[in-house]
């Protein structure tokens, strides 16, 4: 069953997800290799360029482009390091913004393990203290877990304000067009009336 939609969103023809956070996130993250770089940085602690190349299985050019994109998006930060006898190099560490993607990466990892690895996944995410498996889920503010059937998508107050402002702007434009049409008609009447005298 799907997540419920708020009554105001029930008619899918009446609105579009113009400011969709998912679309914006995908634009920021980029292609598959970017997600694999994030997997390495967030889950496995990979930091160095050559390890990203090796572990993700991409060329240096691709790794360089993806690391640049993820850095510009604010998901990773470049940090200089220098080993004795060599030049300064850079490692890539997750930012707070990047670390907030950890549940997303884990959810994809767990979905792949459940649906695409029927014989069993090679890795499991467990609680460090108890060794019990953990999974990504829907958790309410009170800490209780929810199912998707217990969720509802509704417009935020920001979206409601924007919709009201948009309706007001359309009404103002319509009123202005109506007023201009009346003035034009009145002007045409005066012009034709003035020519008879």
CSV table of N, CA and C in Angstrom, one decimal, residues 29-97:
chain,number,residue,atom,x,y,z
A,29,UNK,N,23.8,14.7,-6.0
A,29,UNK,CA,24.7,13.5,-5.9
A,29,UNK,C,25.3,13.1,-7.2
A,30,UNK,N,24.5,13.0,-8.3
A,30,UNK,CA,25.0,12.6,-9.6
A,30,UNK,C,24.8,11.2,-9.9
A,31,UNK,N,25.6,10.6,-10.8
A,31,UNK,CA,25.5,9.3,-11.3
A,31,UNK,C,25.8,8.2,-10.2
A,32,UNK,N,25.7,6.9,-10.7
A,32,UNK,CA,26.0,5.7,-9.9
A,32,UNK,C,27.3,5.8,-9.2
A,33,UNK,N,28.3,6.2,-9.9
A,33,UNK,CA,29.7,6.2,-9.3
A,33,UNK,C,29.8,7.2,-8.1
A,34,UNK,N,29.0,8.3,-8.2
A,34,UNK,CA,29.0,9.2,-7.0
A,34,UNK,C,28.4,8.5,-5.8
A,35,UNK,N,27.3,7.8,-6.0
A,35,UNK,CA,26.7,7.1,-4.9
A,35,UNK,C,27.6,6.0,-4.3
A,36,UNK,N,28.4,5.4,-5.1
A,36,UNK,CA,29.4,4.4,-4.7
A,36,UNK,C,30.5,5.1,-3.9
A,37,UNK,N,30.9,6.3,-4.3
A,37,UNK,CA,31.9,7.0,-3.6
A,37,UNK,C,31.4,7.4,-2.2
A,38,UNK,N,30.1,7.8,-2.2
A,38,UNK,CA,29.5,8.1,-0.9
A,38,UNK,C,29.4,6.9,0.0
A,39,UNK,N,29.1,5.7,-0.6
A,39,UNK,CA,29.1,4.5,0.2
A,39,UNK,C,30.5,4.3,0.8
A,40,UNK,N,31.5,4.5,0.0
A,40,UNK,CA,32.9,4.3,0.6
A,40,UNK,C,33.2,5.3,1.7
A,41,UNK,N,32.8,6.5,1.5
A,41,UNK,CA,33.1,7.6,2.4
A,41,UNK,C,32.3,7.5,3.7
A,42,UNK,N,31.0,7.2,3.6
A,42,UNK,CA,30.1,7.1,4.7
A,42,UNK,C,30.1,5.8,5.5
A,43,UNK,N,30.2,4.7,4.8
A,43,UNK,CA,30.1,3.4,5.5
A,43,UNK,C,31.4,2.8,5.8
A,44,UNK,N,32.4,2.9,4.9
A,44,UNK,CA,33.7,2.2,5.0
A,44,UNK,C,34.9,3.0,5.4
A,45,UNK,N,34.7,4.4,5.4
A,45,UNK,CA,35.8,5.2,5.9
A,45,UNK,C,36.8,5.5,4.8
A,46,UNK,N,36.6,5.2,3.6
A,46,UNK,CA,37.5,5.6,2.5
A,46,UNK,C,37.7,7.1,2.5
A,47,UNK,N,39.0,7.5,2.4
A,47,UNK,CA,39.3,8.9,2.4
A,47,UNK,C,40.2,9.4,1.2
A,48,UNK,N,41.0,8.5,0.8
A,48,UNK,CA,42.1,8.8,-0.2
A,48,UNK,C,41.7,8.5,-1.6
A,49,UNK,N,42.1,9.4,-2.5
A,49,UNK,CA,41.7,9.3,-3.9
A,49,UNK,C,42.0,8.0,-4.5
A,50,UNK,N,43.2,7.4,-4.3
A,50,UNK,CA,43.6,6.2,-5.0
A,50,UNK,C,42.7,5.0,-4.5
A,51,UNK,N,42.3,5.1,-3.2
A,51,UNK,CA,41.4,4.0,-2.7
A,51,UNK,C,40.0,4.1,-3.3
A,52,UNK,N,39.5,5.4,-3.5
A,52,UNK,CA,38.2,5.6,-4.2
A,52,UNK,C,38.3,4.9,-5.6
A,53,UNK,N,39.4,5.2,-6.4
A,53,UNK,CA,39.5,4.7,-7.7
A,53,UNK,C,39.5,3.2,-7.7
A,54,UNK,N,40.3,2.6,-6.8
A,54,UNK,CA,40.4,1.1,-6.7
A,54,UNK,C,39.1,0.5,-6.2
A,55,UNK,N,38.5,1.0,-5.2
A,55,UNK,CA,37.3,0.3,-4.6
A,55,UNK,C,36.0,0.5,-5.3
A,56,UNK,N,35.9,1.7,-6.0
A,56,UNK,CA,34.7,2.0,-6.8
A,56,UNK,C,34.8,1.4,-8.2
A,57,UNK,N,36.1,1.2,-8.6
A,57,UNK,CA,36.3,0.6,-9.9
A,57,UNK,C,36.1,1.6,-11.1
A,58,UNK,N,36.5,2.8,-10.9
A,58,UNK,CA,36.4,3.8,-11.9
A,58,UNK,C,37.8,4.3,-12.3
A,59,UNK,N,37.8,5.1,-13.4
A,59,UNK,CA,39.1,5.7,-13.8
A,59,UNK,C,39.4,6.8,-12.9
A,60,UNK,N,40.7,7.3,-12.9
A,60,UNK,CA,41.1,8.4,-12.2
A,60,UNK,C,40.3,9.7,-12.6
A,61,UNK,N,40.0,9.8,-13.9
A,61,UNK,CA,39.3,11.0,-14.4
A,61,UNK,C,37.9,11.0,-13.9
A,62,UNK,N,37.2,9.8,-13.8
A,62,UNK,CA,35.9,9.7,-13.3
A,62,UNK,C,35.9,10.0,-11.8
A,63,UNK,N,36.8,9.4,-11.1
A,63,UNK,CA,36.9,9.6,-9.6
A,63,UNK,C,37.1,11.1,-9.3
A,64,UNK,N,38.0,11.7,-10.1
A,64,UNK,CA,38.3,13.2,-9.9
A,64,UNK,C,37.0,14.0,-10.2
A,65,UNK,N,36.3,13.7,-11.2
A,65,UNK,CA,35.1,14.5,-11.6
A,65,UNK,C,34.0,14.3,-10.5
A,66,UNK,N,33.8,13.0,-10.0
A,66,UNK,CA,32.8,12.8,-9.0
A,66,UNK,C,33.1,13.4,-7.7
A,67,UNK,N,34.4,13.3,-7.3
A,67,UNK,CA,34.8,13.9,-6.0
A,67,UNK,C,34.7,15.4,-6.1
A,68,UNK,N,35.0,16.0,-7.2
A,68,UNK,CA,34.8,17.5,-7.4
A,68,UNK,C,33.3,17.8,-7.2
A,69,UNK,N,32.4,17.1,-7.9
A,69,UNK,CA,31.0,17.3,-7.8
A,69,UNK,C,30.5,17.2,-6.4
A,70,UNK,N,30.9,16.1,-5.7
A,70,UNK,CA,30.4,15.9,-4.3
A,70,UNK,C,31.0,17.0,-3.4
A,71,UNK,N,32.2,17.4,-3.6
A,71,UNK,CA,32.8,18.5,-2.8
A,71,UNK,C,32.0,19.8,-3.1
A,72,UNK,N,31.7,20.1,-4.3
A,72,UNK,CA,31.0,21.4,-4.7
A,72,UNK,C,29.6,21.3,-4.1
A,73,UNK,N,29.0,20.1,-4.0
A,73,UNK,CA,27.7,20.0,-3.5
A,73,UNK,C,27.7,20.1,-1.9
A,74,UNK,N,28.9,20.1,-1.3
A,74,UNK,CA,29.0,20.2,0.1
A,74,UNK,C,28.8,18.9,0.9
A,75,UNK,N,28.9,17.8,0.1
A,75,UNK,CA,28.7,16.5,0.8
A,75,UNK,C,30.1,15.9,1.3
A,76,UNK,N,31.1,16.3,0.6
A,76,UNK,CA,32.5,15.9,1.1
A,76,UNK,C,33.3,17.2,1.2
A,77,UNK,N,34.4,17.1,2.0
A,77,UNK,CA,35.3,18.3,2.1
A,77,UNK,C,36.7,17.8,1.9
A,78,UNK,N,37.5,18.6,1.1
A,78,UNK,CA,38.9,18.2,0.9
A,78,UNK,C,39.7,18.6,2.1
A,79,UNK,N,40.6,17.7,2.5
A,79,UNK,CA,41.4,18.0,3.7
A,79,UNK,C,42.9,17.6,3.3
A,80,UNK,N,43.8,18.6,3.4
A,80,UNK,CA,45.2,18.3,3.0
A,80,UNK,C,45.9,17.3,4.0
A,81,UNK,N,46.7,16.5,3.5
A,81,UNK,CA,47.6,15.6,4.3
A,81,UNK,C,48.9,15.4,3.6
A,82,UNK,N,49.9,15.1,4.3
A,82,UNK,CA,51.3,15.0,3.8
A,82,UNK,C,52.0,13.9,4.5
A,83,UNK,N,52.4,12.9,3.7
A,83,UNK,CA,53.2,11.8,4.2
A,83,UNK,C,54.7,12.2,4.1
A,84,UNK,N,55.5,11.7,5.0
A,84,UNK,CA,57.0,12.1,4.9
A,84,UNK,C,57.6,11.8,3.5
A,85,UNK,N,58.3,12.9,3.0
A,85,UNK,CA,59.0,12.7,1.8
A,85,UNK,C,58.1,12.9,0.5
A,86,UNK,N,56.8,13.2,0.7
A,86,UNK,CA,56.0,13.4,-0.5
A,86,UNK,C,55.3,14.7,-0.4
A,87,UNK,N,54.7,15.1,-1.6
A,87,UNK,CA,54.0,16.4,-1.6
A,87,UNK,C,52.6,16.3,-0.9
A,88,UNK,N,52.1,17.5,-0.7
A,88,UNK,CA,50.8,17.5,0.0
A,88,UNK,C,49.7,17.0,-1.0
A,89,UNK,N,48.9,16.1,-0.4
A,89,UNK,CA,47.7,15.5,-1.1
A,89,UNK,C,46.5,15.9,-0.4
A,90,UNK,N,45.3,15.4,-0.9
A,90,UNK,CA,44.0,15.7,-0.3
A,90,UNK,C,43.3,14.4,-0.1
A,91,UNK,N,42.6,14.4,1.1
A,91,UNK,CA,41.7,13.3,1.3
A,91,UNK,C,40.3,13.9,1.4
A,92,UNK,N,39.3,13.1,1.3
A,92,UNK,CA,37.9,13.5,1.2
A,92,UNK,C,37.1,13.0,2.4
A,93,UNK,N,36.6,13.9,3.2
A,93,UNK,CA,35.9,13.5,4.4
A,93,UNK,C,34.4,14.0,4.3
A,94,UNK,N,33.5,13.2,4.8
A,94,UNK,CA,32.1,13.6,4.8
A,94,UNK,C,31.8,14.8,5.6
A,95,UNK,N,31.0,15.7,5.1
A,95,UNK,CA,30.6,16.9,5.9
A,95,UNK,C,29.3,16.5,6.7
A,96,UNK,N,28.8,17.3,7.5
A,96,UNK,CA,27.5,17.0,8.2
A,96,UNK,C,26.4,16.8,7.2
A,97,UNK,N,26.4,17.6,6.2
A,97,UNK,CA,25.4,17.5,5.1
A,97,UNK,C,25.6,16.1,4.4
